[in-house]
Short mmCIF file of C-alpha atoms in Angstrom, two decimals:
data_model
loop_
_atom_site.label_atom_id
_atom_site.label_comp_id
_atom_site.label_asym_id
_atom_site.label_seq_id
_atom_site.Cartn_x
_atom_site.Cartn_y
_atom_site.Cartn_z
CA MET A 1 -16.12 -6.22 -16.28
CA ALA A 2 -13.95 -2.64 -14.26
CA ARG A 3 -12.76 -0.34 -16.81
CA PHE A 4 -10.09 1.82 -15.57
CA ARG A 5 -8.96 6.10 -16.36
CA THR A 6 -5.05 6.15 -17.49
CA VAL A 7 -2.42 8.09 -14.87
CA CYS A 8 -0.20 10.90 -16.74
CA ARG A 9 2.75 9.70 -17.53
CA GLY A 10 5.82 9.67 -14.70
CA ARG A 11 4.14 7.66 -12.64
CA PRO A 12 5.74 5.16 -9.91
CA SER A 13 6.31 2.10 -11.06
CA LEU A 14 3.98 -0.56 -9.35
CA MET A 15 7.61 -3.08 -8.14
CA ARG A 16 8.56 0.37 -6.24
CA THR A 17 5.04 1.35 -4.81
CA VAL A 18 5.35 -1.78 -3.50
CA PHE A 19 8.24 -1.97 -2.33
CA PHE A 20 8.15 1.67 -0.55
CA ALA A 21 4.68 1.04 1.00
CA ALA A 22 6.52 -2.39 2.56
CA PHE A 23 9.30 -0.59 3.73
CA LEU A 24 6.40 2.59 5.28
CA TYR A 25 5.69 -0.75 7.45
CA LEU A 26 8.30 -1.49 8.54
CA LEU A 27 9.34 2.33 9.84
CA SER A 28 6.38 2.07 11.66
CA ILE A 29 8.36 0.75 14.82
CA LEU A 30 11.11 2.94 14.16
CA TYR A 31 12.63 5.55 14.54
CA ILE A 32 14.27 7.94 11.72
CA ASN A 33 16.14 10.95 12.75
CA SER A 34 15.01 13.20 9.35
CA ASN A 35 16.32 16.69 10.80
CA TYR A 36 18.36 16.50 7.91
CA LEU A 37 16.01 16.76 5.23
CA ARG A 38 13.01 19.03 4.60
CA ALA A 39 9.88 19.20 2.54
CA HIS A 40 8.68 21.67 1.20
CA TRP A 41 5.74 22.82 -0.26
CA SER A 42 3.00 25.87 -0.78
CA SER A 43 -0.94 25.04 -0.33
CA ARG A 44 -2.08 27.96 -2.29
CA SER A 45 -6.22 28.79 -2.10
CA SER A 46 -7.58 32.13 -3.90
CA GLY A 47 -4.25 33.80 -4.03
CA MET A 48 -2.95 32.01 0.29
CA GLY A 49 0.57 30.77 -0.19
CA GLN A 50 2.05 28.77 2.30
CA SER A 51 5.61 27.28 2.64
CA TYR A 52 7.19 24.43 5.63
CA SER A 53 9.84 23.34 5.71
CA GLU A 54 12.88 21.84 7.81
CA ASP A 55 16.87 22.98 7.65
CA LEU A 56 18.88 20.12 4.83
CA PRO A 57 22.37 20.53 4.34
CA ALA A 58 23.78 23.38 2.07
CA ASP A 59 24.54 20.77 -0.75
CA PHE A 60 21.46 18.90 -0.62
CA TRP A 61 19.92 21.01 -3.27
CA SER A 62 23.52 21.29 -5.92
CA ARG A 63 23.28 18.16 -6.44
CA PRO A 64 21.86 16.21 -9.16
CA PRO A 65 17.49 15.94 -9.52
CA HIS A 66 15.41 13.89 -11.17
CA GLN A 67 15.64 13.15 -14.78
CA GLY A 68 12.78 10.98 -15.03
CA ALA A 69 15.56 7.68 -15.63
CA ARG A 70 13.44 4.85 -14.96
CA THR A 71 15.67 2.21 -13.84
CA CYS A 72 12.77 -0.53 -14.38
CA ARG A 73 9.00 -0.79 -16.09
CA PRO A 74 6.12 -0.83 -14.72
CA ARG A 75 3.45 -3.70 -14.34
CA SER A 76 -0.04 -4.12 -15.78
CA ASN A 77 -1.33 -7.22 -14.58
CA PHE A 78 -0.81 -8.36 -11.01
CA VAL A 79 -2.43 -10.35 -8.64
CA PHE A 80 -2.22 -9.87 -4.66
CA ILE A 81 -2.93 -12.28 -2.03
CA LYS A 82 -4.81 -9.80 0.74
CA CYS A 83 -3.22 -11.20 4.17
CA MET A 84 -6.31 -10.77 6.84
CA LYS A 85 -3.84 -7.97 9.52
CA CYS A 86 -1.83 -7.45 7.51
CA ALA A 87 -1.93 -4.11 6.21
CA SER A 88 -3.10 -5.92 3.38
CA GLU A 89 -6.24 -3.00 2.81
CA THR A 90 -3.59 -0.10 3.12
CA MET A 91 -1.69 -1.76 0.51
CA ALA A 92 -5.33 -2.91 -1.26
CA SER A 93 -5.64 1.04 -1.46
CA VAL A 94 -2.76 1.64 -3.53
CA LEU A 95 -3.44 -1.25 -5.64
CA ARG A 96 -7.05 -0.36 -6.22
CA ARG A 97 -5.52 2.98 -7.33
CA TYR A 98 -2.90 1.90 -9.41
CA THR A 99 -5.00 -0.03 -11.87
CA TYR A 100 -8.38 2.90 -11.08
CA ARG A 101 -5.50 5.27 -13.19
CA ARG A 102 -4.00 3.28 -15.72
CA ASN A 103 -6.74 1.63 -17.20
CA LEU A 104 -6.56 -1.66 -16.32
CA SER A 105 -9.30 -4.65 -16.02
CA ALA A 106 -9.60 -5.55 -12.71
CA VAL A 107 -11.02 -9.68 -11.17
CA LEU A 108 -14.36 -8.27 -9.12
CA PRO A 109 -16.74 -9.98 -7.04
CA VAL A 110 -20.25 -10.67 -8.43
CA GLY A 111 -22.97 -8.37 -7.09
CA LYS A 112 -22.51 -6.45 -3.67
CA ARG A 113 -20.23 -9.66 -2.08
CA LEU A 114 -16.27 -8.13 -1.07
CA TYR A 115 -15.06 -11.49 -1.42
CA LEU A 116 -13.65 -13.14 -4.38
CA GLY A 117 -15.36 -16.70 -3.48
CA TRP A 118 -13.62 -16.40 0.12
CA PRO A 119 -12.69 -18.69 2.22
CA TYR A 120 -12.74 -20.91 -0.91
CA THR A 121 -11.74 -20.83 -3.91
CA MET A 122 -12.44 -18.58 -6.11
CA THR A 123 -14.54 -19.71 -9.05
CA SER A 124 -15.75 -18.37 -12.41
CA ASP A 125 -19.20 -17.34 -10.24
CA ASP A 126 -17.50 -15.80 -7.83
CA PHE A 127 -16.33 -12.64 -10.26
CA ARG A 128 -17.39 -9.80 -12.70
CA PRO A 129 -16.95 -11.63 -16.47
CA SER A 130 -14.80 -9.14 -19.03
CA ARG A 131 -14.47 -8.14 -22.62
CA ARG A 132 -10.82 -7.96 -22.75
CA GLY A 133 -9.36 -9.84 -19.28
CA TYR A 134 -7.69 -9.04 -16.39
CA ASN A 135 -4.89 -6.79 -15.35
CA ALA A 136 -5.76 -6.70 -11.93
CA LEU A 137 -6.35 -9.01 -8.69
CA ILE A 138 -7.03 -7.22 -5.99
CA GLU A 139 -9.69 -8.43 -3.20
CA HIS A 140 -9.32 -10.99 -1.02
CA ALA A 141 -9.32 -14.24 -2.53
CA ILE A 142 -8.19 -18.05 -1.65
CA TYR A 143 -4.99 -18.73 -3.62
CA ASN A 144 -4.71 -21.15 -5.59
CA SER A 145 -2.24 -20.84 -9.05
CA SER A 146 -3.67 -22.79 -11.10
CA SER A 147 -7.44 -21.01 -11.78
CA MET A 148 -5.18 -17.82 -10.72
CA ARG A 149 -2.80 -18.02 -13.76
CA ALA A 150 -6.09 -19.63 -16.38
CA LEU A 151 -7.62 -16.62 -15.48
CA MET A 152 -4.58 -13.78 -15.55
CA PRO A 153 -2.46 -12.27 -18.85
CA PRO A 154 1.52 -14.61 -18.50
CA ASP A 155 3.46 -11.89 -17.96
CA THR A 156 0.07 -12.52 -13.21
CA VAL A 157 3.34 -11.44 -10.52
CA PHE A 158 1.98 -12.42 -7.74
CA ILE A 159 2.13 -9.80 -4.41
CA THR A 160 1.65 -10.75 -1.28
CA MET A 161 1.82 -8.82 2.66
CA ILE A 162 3.65 -10.95 5.89
CA ARG A 163 4.05 -10.07 9.02
CA GLU A 164 5.97 -11.30 11.85
CA PRO A 165 4.06 -14.14 12.45
CA PHE A 166 3.25 -14.61 16.77
CA GLN A 167 1.98 -10.53 16.33
CA HIS A 168 -0.16 -11.60 13.61
CA PHE A 169 -1.52 -14.60 15.66
CA VAL A 170 -2.32 -12.46 18.02
CA SER A 171 -3.94 -9.83 16.46
CA VAL A 172 -6.17 -12.25 14.52
CA LEU A 173 -7.24 -13.21 18.27
CA ASN A 174 -8.50 -9.28 18.80
CA TYR A 175 -9.77 -8.88 15.43
CA PHE A 176 -12.33 -11.85 15.69
CA ASN A 177 -13.44 -11.35 19.23
CA VAL A 178 -11.34 -14.11 19.35
CA PHE A 179 -11.87 -14.44 23.55
CA ASN A 180 -15.13 -12.92 23.16
CA LEU A 181 -16.91 -16.41 22.78
CA SER A 182 -19.47 -17.48 25.26
CA ASN A 183 -18.32 -18.71 29.06
CA THR A 184 -15.32 -18.08 28.50
CA ARG A 185 -12.10 -16.33 30.08
CA ASN A 186 -14.13 -12.94 30.33
CA PHE A 187 -10.72 -11.04 28.14
CA THR A 188 -10.99 -7.91 25.64
CA VAL A 189 -7.21 -8.37 24.52
CA ALA A 190 -5.84 -11.32 24.10
CA ALA A 191 -2.08 -11.94 26.24
CA LEU A 192 -0.54 -14.42 25.95
CA SER A 193 2.11 -15.88 27.88
CA SER A 194 5.63 -16.77 27.08
CA GLU A 195 5.04 -20.67 27.89
CA GLU A 196 1.45 -20.09 25.07
CA ALA A 197 4.17 -18.43 22.87
CA SER A 198 6.51 -21.28 23.07
CA VAL A 199 3.27 -22.93 21.93
CA HIS A 200 2.89 -21.00 19.09
CA ARG A 201 6.26 -21.20 17.23
CA ASN A 202 6.58 -24.97 17.52
CA TRP A 203 3.18 -24.78 15.70
CA CYS A 204 3.67 -22.35 13.17
CA GLN A 205 8.21 -23.26 12.35
CA VAL A 206 7.42 -22.72 8.34
CA ASP A 207 5.44 -19.55 8.87
CA ILE A 208 8.00 -17.89 11.19
CA ARG A 209 10.76 -19.92 9.38
CA LEU A 210 8.73 -17.44 5.27
CA TYR A 211 8.94 -14.56 7.05
CA GLU A 212 12.43 -14.52 8.49
CA HIS A 213 13.84 -15.51 5.33
CA PHE A 214 11.65 -13.04 3.16
CA ASN A 215 13.07 -10.42 6.34
CA ARG A 216 16.57 -10.44 5.85
CA SER A 217 16.38 -10.48 2.16
CA PHE A 218 13.61 -7.15 3.09
CA TRP A 219 16.33 -5.65 4.36
CA LYS A 220 19.18 -6.54 2.03
CA LYS A 221 18.10 -4.95 -0.29
CA ILE A 222 17.25 -1.94 2.07
CA ARG A 223 20.59 -1.85 3.06
CA GLN A 224 21.73 -2.32 -0.83
CA GLN A 225 20.36 0.88 -1.26
CA GLY A 226 22.51 3.07 -0.30
CA ALA A 227 21.09 6.15 3.23
CA ASP A 228 19.73 8.36 -0.40
CA PHE A 229 17.17 5.88 -0.41
CA VAL A 230 16.37 6.31 3.12
CA HIS A 231 16.64 10.20 2.80
CA GLU A 232 13.52 10.25 0.24
CA VAL A 233 11.70 8.13 2.42
CA VAL A 234 11.52 10.16 4.33
CA TYR A 235 11.06 13.15 1.95
CA PHE A 236 8.04 10.41 1.08
CA LYS A 237 6.16 10.97 4.28
CA GLN A 238 6.65 14.47 4.68
CA VAL A 239 4.32 15.18 1.52
CA LEU A 240 2.36 12.06 2.61
CA GLN A 241 1.33 14.14 5.45
CA ALA A 242 1.45 16.75 3.81
CA VAL A 243 -1.48 15.64 0.88
CA LYS A 244 -3.05 13.72 4.01
CA SER A 245 -3.50 17.84 5.59
CA PHE A 246 -5.08 19.01 2.42
CA CYS A 247 -7.73 15.87 2.44
CA ASP A 248 -8.87 16.58 5.46
CA LYS A 249 -9.84 19.53 4.76
CA LYS A 250 -12.61 18.56 1.72
CA ALA A 251 -14.71 20.60 3.40
CA SER A 252 -13.21 23.84 2.27
CA TYR A 253 -12.04 22.90 -1.28
CA GLY A 254 -12.57 25.28 -2.53
CA ASP A 255 -10.23 26.66 -6.00
CA SER A 256 -7.28 25.12 -3.37
CA ARG A 257 -4.40 22.81 -4.60
CA ILE A 258 -0.83 21.74 -2.78
CA GLU A 259 2.10 21.74 -4.84
CA PHE A 260 5.67 19.68 -5.13
CA PRO A 261 8.61 21.45 -5.91
CA GLU A 262 10.58 19.34 -8.28
CA SER A 263 12.51 17.35 -6.29
CA ARG A 264 15.91 14.68 -5.87
CA TRP A 265 13.09 11.79 -6.72
CA SER A 266 10.20 13.71 -8.70
CA LEU A 267 8.91 15.94 -10.98
CA PRO A 268 6.49 18.67 -10.19
CA PHE A 269 3.26 17.48 -9.68
CA MET A 270 -0.17 19.04 -7.22
CA SER A 271 -2.67 17.71 -5.92
CA TRP A 272 -6.26 18.34 -6.24
CA PRO A 273 -9.61 17.93 -4.49
CA LYS A 274 -9.82 15.08 -6.89
CA SER A 275 -6.41 13.38 -6.49
CA ALA A 276 -8.29 13.49 -1.97
CA ALA A 277 -11.04 12.01 -3.19
CA SER A 278 -9.54 9.27 -4.45
CA LEU A 279 -6.90 8.91 -1.63
CA LEU A 280 -9.66 9.39 1.08
CA ALA A 281 -12.28 6.72 -1.20
CA THR A 282 -12.91 2.84 0.52
CA SER A 283 -12.66 -0.36 -1.19
CA LEU A 284 -16.41 0.15 -1.58
CA THR A 285 -16.50 3.68 -3.40
CA PHE A 286 -14.51 1.49 -6.70
CA LEU A 287 -16.21 -2.62 -6.58
CA THR A 288 -19.20 -0.01 -7.61
CA VAL A 289 -17.75 2.20 -10.49
#
């Protein structure tokens, strides 16, 4: 059983966190001009301070700031189906911290295992018992509706990440060293021809249609958010980079902290060395809590 501590109020909801993470994943191949946005933060250590900024429109800070109002309810019960080579471990690390900070009970593998029965269907022998039931299932497991719904609360939401099927196929070939088998061609990276891509498309119509459907619906939702959503994502990426730089300097933490003022989208907050340690934690760290 994994028991997790609570987190301060005012944190983003689970669904908004997932939405942001998925959006950032897609933006990795796009260019966003952020000259009109400013990331403003300060880092203090032993009385020393620094600030960094970019220009914004003249009326930017005069617009209504974040008032702490919620437009959705945070989810406390969820299953995340990890799909290999779809940035699923990045998402899992976010969800593990979400679970930890909200004192939720997670389904964890028994002993020193990393998977919940994968690549086979999960059984009760694959996870640690919990007297208070479970709120989150994040580690590698084969999706099985009946067994997972029997284990989780009735209002559990199911989340996953998918990737453009052909890119995913090539990534999997490289990850598992398929071309490194004995007596095969001396390939170090899978480079498939257009003919082979066509064969893949003929064999993977279900995956392709699934991806195209959700890709269309995803970008439709993005368009419905308006330009401010993109502004917020750019700001979030800049805050993320600032926190990353702070965490990378862990050897000289001392009593340092990084502070972020109130913005149009959030209340003021700060990050301490303890927060950085959480961000740098691996899956093994959470599996041994």
